[in-house]
Amino acid sequence: MVVATIGYAAGERGSGLAYARLMGNGATRLIRRVFRTADPGDDRAVAYGAITAVADAMAKRRIRGARFVIGNAAVAAELATRGDVPDPLALAYVRLRCALNALGATVALGTTDELTQRARAEIALNLAA
């Protein structure tokens, strides 16, 4: 099993960035994925985009059996219980569930501070440039 700890952020225009630390089989790898979100002001929409981008990258690497660790308690709980989502997030949620199911992945709450800060800093630098 691969554990993917994910930190992410998005700018005002919907451009997002996710960092994921992949740990498994005695190896650790850091990946960086760019994504877009339709609603950068909605934390759940940003989380869905970030997790989906990481899941897609892992699928391309033919990884199966994964646990995603994220820092957003509401999103972690929602994905663990397959809770209801508002209509504007339905499509993003379905895409994410499909990506998670394809990997055989679960989502858990954990500490992602370093990766989240890295993503926020890079988003801020790109906005200022």
Coordinates of C-alpha atoms in Angstrom, one line a residue:
M1 CA 0.0 0.0 0.0
V2 CA 1.1 3.5 -0.8
V3 CA 0.4 6.4 1.6
A4 CA 0.0 9.7 -0.1
T5 CA 0.1 12.8 2.1
I6 CA -1.3 15.7 0.2
G7 CA -1.0 19.5 0.7
Y8 CA -2.7 21.8 -1.7
A9 CA -3.7 25.4 -2.4
A10 CA -5.5 27.4 -5.2
G11 CA -5.3 31.0 -6.4
E12 CA -8.1 33.4 -6.9
R13 CA -8.5 32.4 -10.6
G14 CA -8.8 28.7 -9.9
S15 CA -5.3 27.5 -10.6
G16 CA -4.3 25.0 -8.0
L17 CA -1.2 23.1 -6.9
A18 CA -0.9 19.9 -5.0
Y19 CA 2.1 18.3 -3.5
A20 CA 2.0 14.7 -2.5
R21 CA 4.5 12.7 -0.5
L22 CA 4.2 9.1 -1.6
M23 CA 5.5 6.5 0.8
G24 CA 5.5 2.7 0.2
N25 CA 7.7 -0.3 -0.4
G26 CA 10.5 1.4 1.5
A27 CA 10.7 4.4 -0.8
T28 CA 9.5 8.0 -0.6
R29 CA 8.8 10.3 -3.5
L30 CA 7.4 13.8 -3.8
I31 CA 5.2 14.7 -6.7
R32 CA 3.8 18.1 -7.8
R33 CA 0.5 18.3 -9.7
V34 CA -1.2 21.4 -11.2
F35 CA -5.0 21.4 -11.3
R36 CA -7.9 23.7 -11.9
T37 CA -11.0 24.3 -9.8
A38 CA -14.2 26.1 -10.8
D39 CA -14.6 27.6 -7.3
P40 CA -11.3 28.5 -5.7
G41 CA -13.1 30.1 -2.7
D42 CA -14.7 26.7 -1.7
D43 CA -12.3 24.6 0.3
R44 CA -14.0 21.4 -0.7
A45 CA -13.8 22.2 -4.4
V46 CA -10.1 22.9 -4.0
A47 CA -9.6 19.7 -2.1
Y48 CA -11.5 17.6 -4.6
G49 CA -9.4 19.0 -7.5
A50 CA -6.1 18.4 -5.6
I51 CA -6.9 14.9 -4.6
T52 CA -8.2 14.0 -8.0
A53 CA -5.0 15.3 -9.6
V54 CA -2.9 13.2 -7.3
A55 CA -5.0 10.1 -7.8
D56 CA -4.7 10.5 -11.6
A57 CA -0.9 10.8 -11.3
M58 CA -0.8 7.7 -9.2
A59 CA -3.1 5.8 -11.6
K60 CA -0.6 6.7 -14.4
R61 CA 2.1 5.1 -12.3
R62 CA -0.1 2.0 -12.0
I63 CA -0.3 2.3 -8.2
R64 CA -3.2 0.3 -6.6
G65 CA -4.1 0.2 -3.0
A66 CA -3.5 3.7 -1.5
R67 CA -4.4 5.8 1.5
F68 CA -4.6 9.5 1.0
V69 CA -3.9 11.7 4.0
I70 CA -5.3 15.2 3.9
G71 CA -5.5 18.1 6.4
N72 CA -9.2 19.0 5.9
A73 CA -11.3 17.2 8.5
A74 CA -14.6 17.9 6.7
V75 CA -13.5 16.6 3.4
A76 CA -11.8 13.5 5.0
A77 CA -15.1 12.7 6.9
E78 CA -17.2 13.3 3.8
L79 CA -15.1 11.0 1.6
A80 CA -14.9 8.3 4.3
T81 CA -18.7 8.3 4.8
R82 CA -19.7 9.1 1.2
G83 CA -21.7 12.0 2.4
D84 CA -24.0 14.2 0.5
V85 CA -22.5 17.1 -1.4
P86 CA -24.1 20.3 -2.7
D87 CA -25.2 20.3 -6.4
P88 CA -22.4 22.7 -7.6
L89 CA -19.8 20.1 -6.3
A90 CA -21.5 17.0 -7.5
L91 CA -19.5 16.5 -10.7
A92 CA -16.1 17.2 -9.0
Y93 CA -17.2 14.7 -6.3
V94 CA -18.1 12.0 -8.8
R95 CA -14.8 12.5 -10.6
L96 CA -12.9 12.2 -7.3
R97 CA -14.9 9.1 -6.2
C98 CA -14.2 7.4 -9.6
A99 CA -10.5 8.2 -9.2
L100 CA -10.4 6.8 -5.6
N101 CA -12.3 3.7 -6.6
A102 CA -10.0 3.0 -9.5
L103 CA -7.0 3.0 -7.1
G104 CA -8.8 1.2 -4.3
A105 CA -8.0 4.2 -2.1
T106 CA -9.2 5.5 1.2
V107 CA -9.0 9.0 2.7
A108 CA -7.9 9.8 6.2
L109 CA -7.2 13.0 8.2
G110 CA -3.6 13.8 9.1
T111 CA -1.0 16.4 9.2
T112 CA -0.1 18.0 5.9
D113 CA 1.3 21.4 7.1
E114 CA 4.6 21.3 5.3
L115 CA 3.1 20.3 2.0
T116 CA 0.2 22.7 2.3
Q117 CA 2.6 25.6 3.2
R118 CA 4.8 24.7 0.2
A119 CA 1.7 24.8 -2.1
R120 CA 0.4 28.1 -0.7
A121 CA 3.9 29.7 -1.0
E122 CA 4.2 28.7 -4.6
I123 CA 0.7 29.9 -5.5
A124 CA 1.4 33.2 -3.8
L125 CA 4.7 33.6 -5.7
N126 CA 3.0 32.9 -9.0
L127 CA 0.2 35.4 -8.2
A128 CA 2.8 38.1 -7.4
A129 CA 4.9 37.5 -10.5

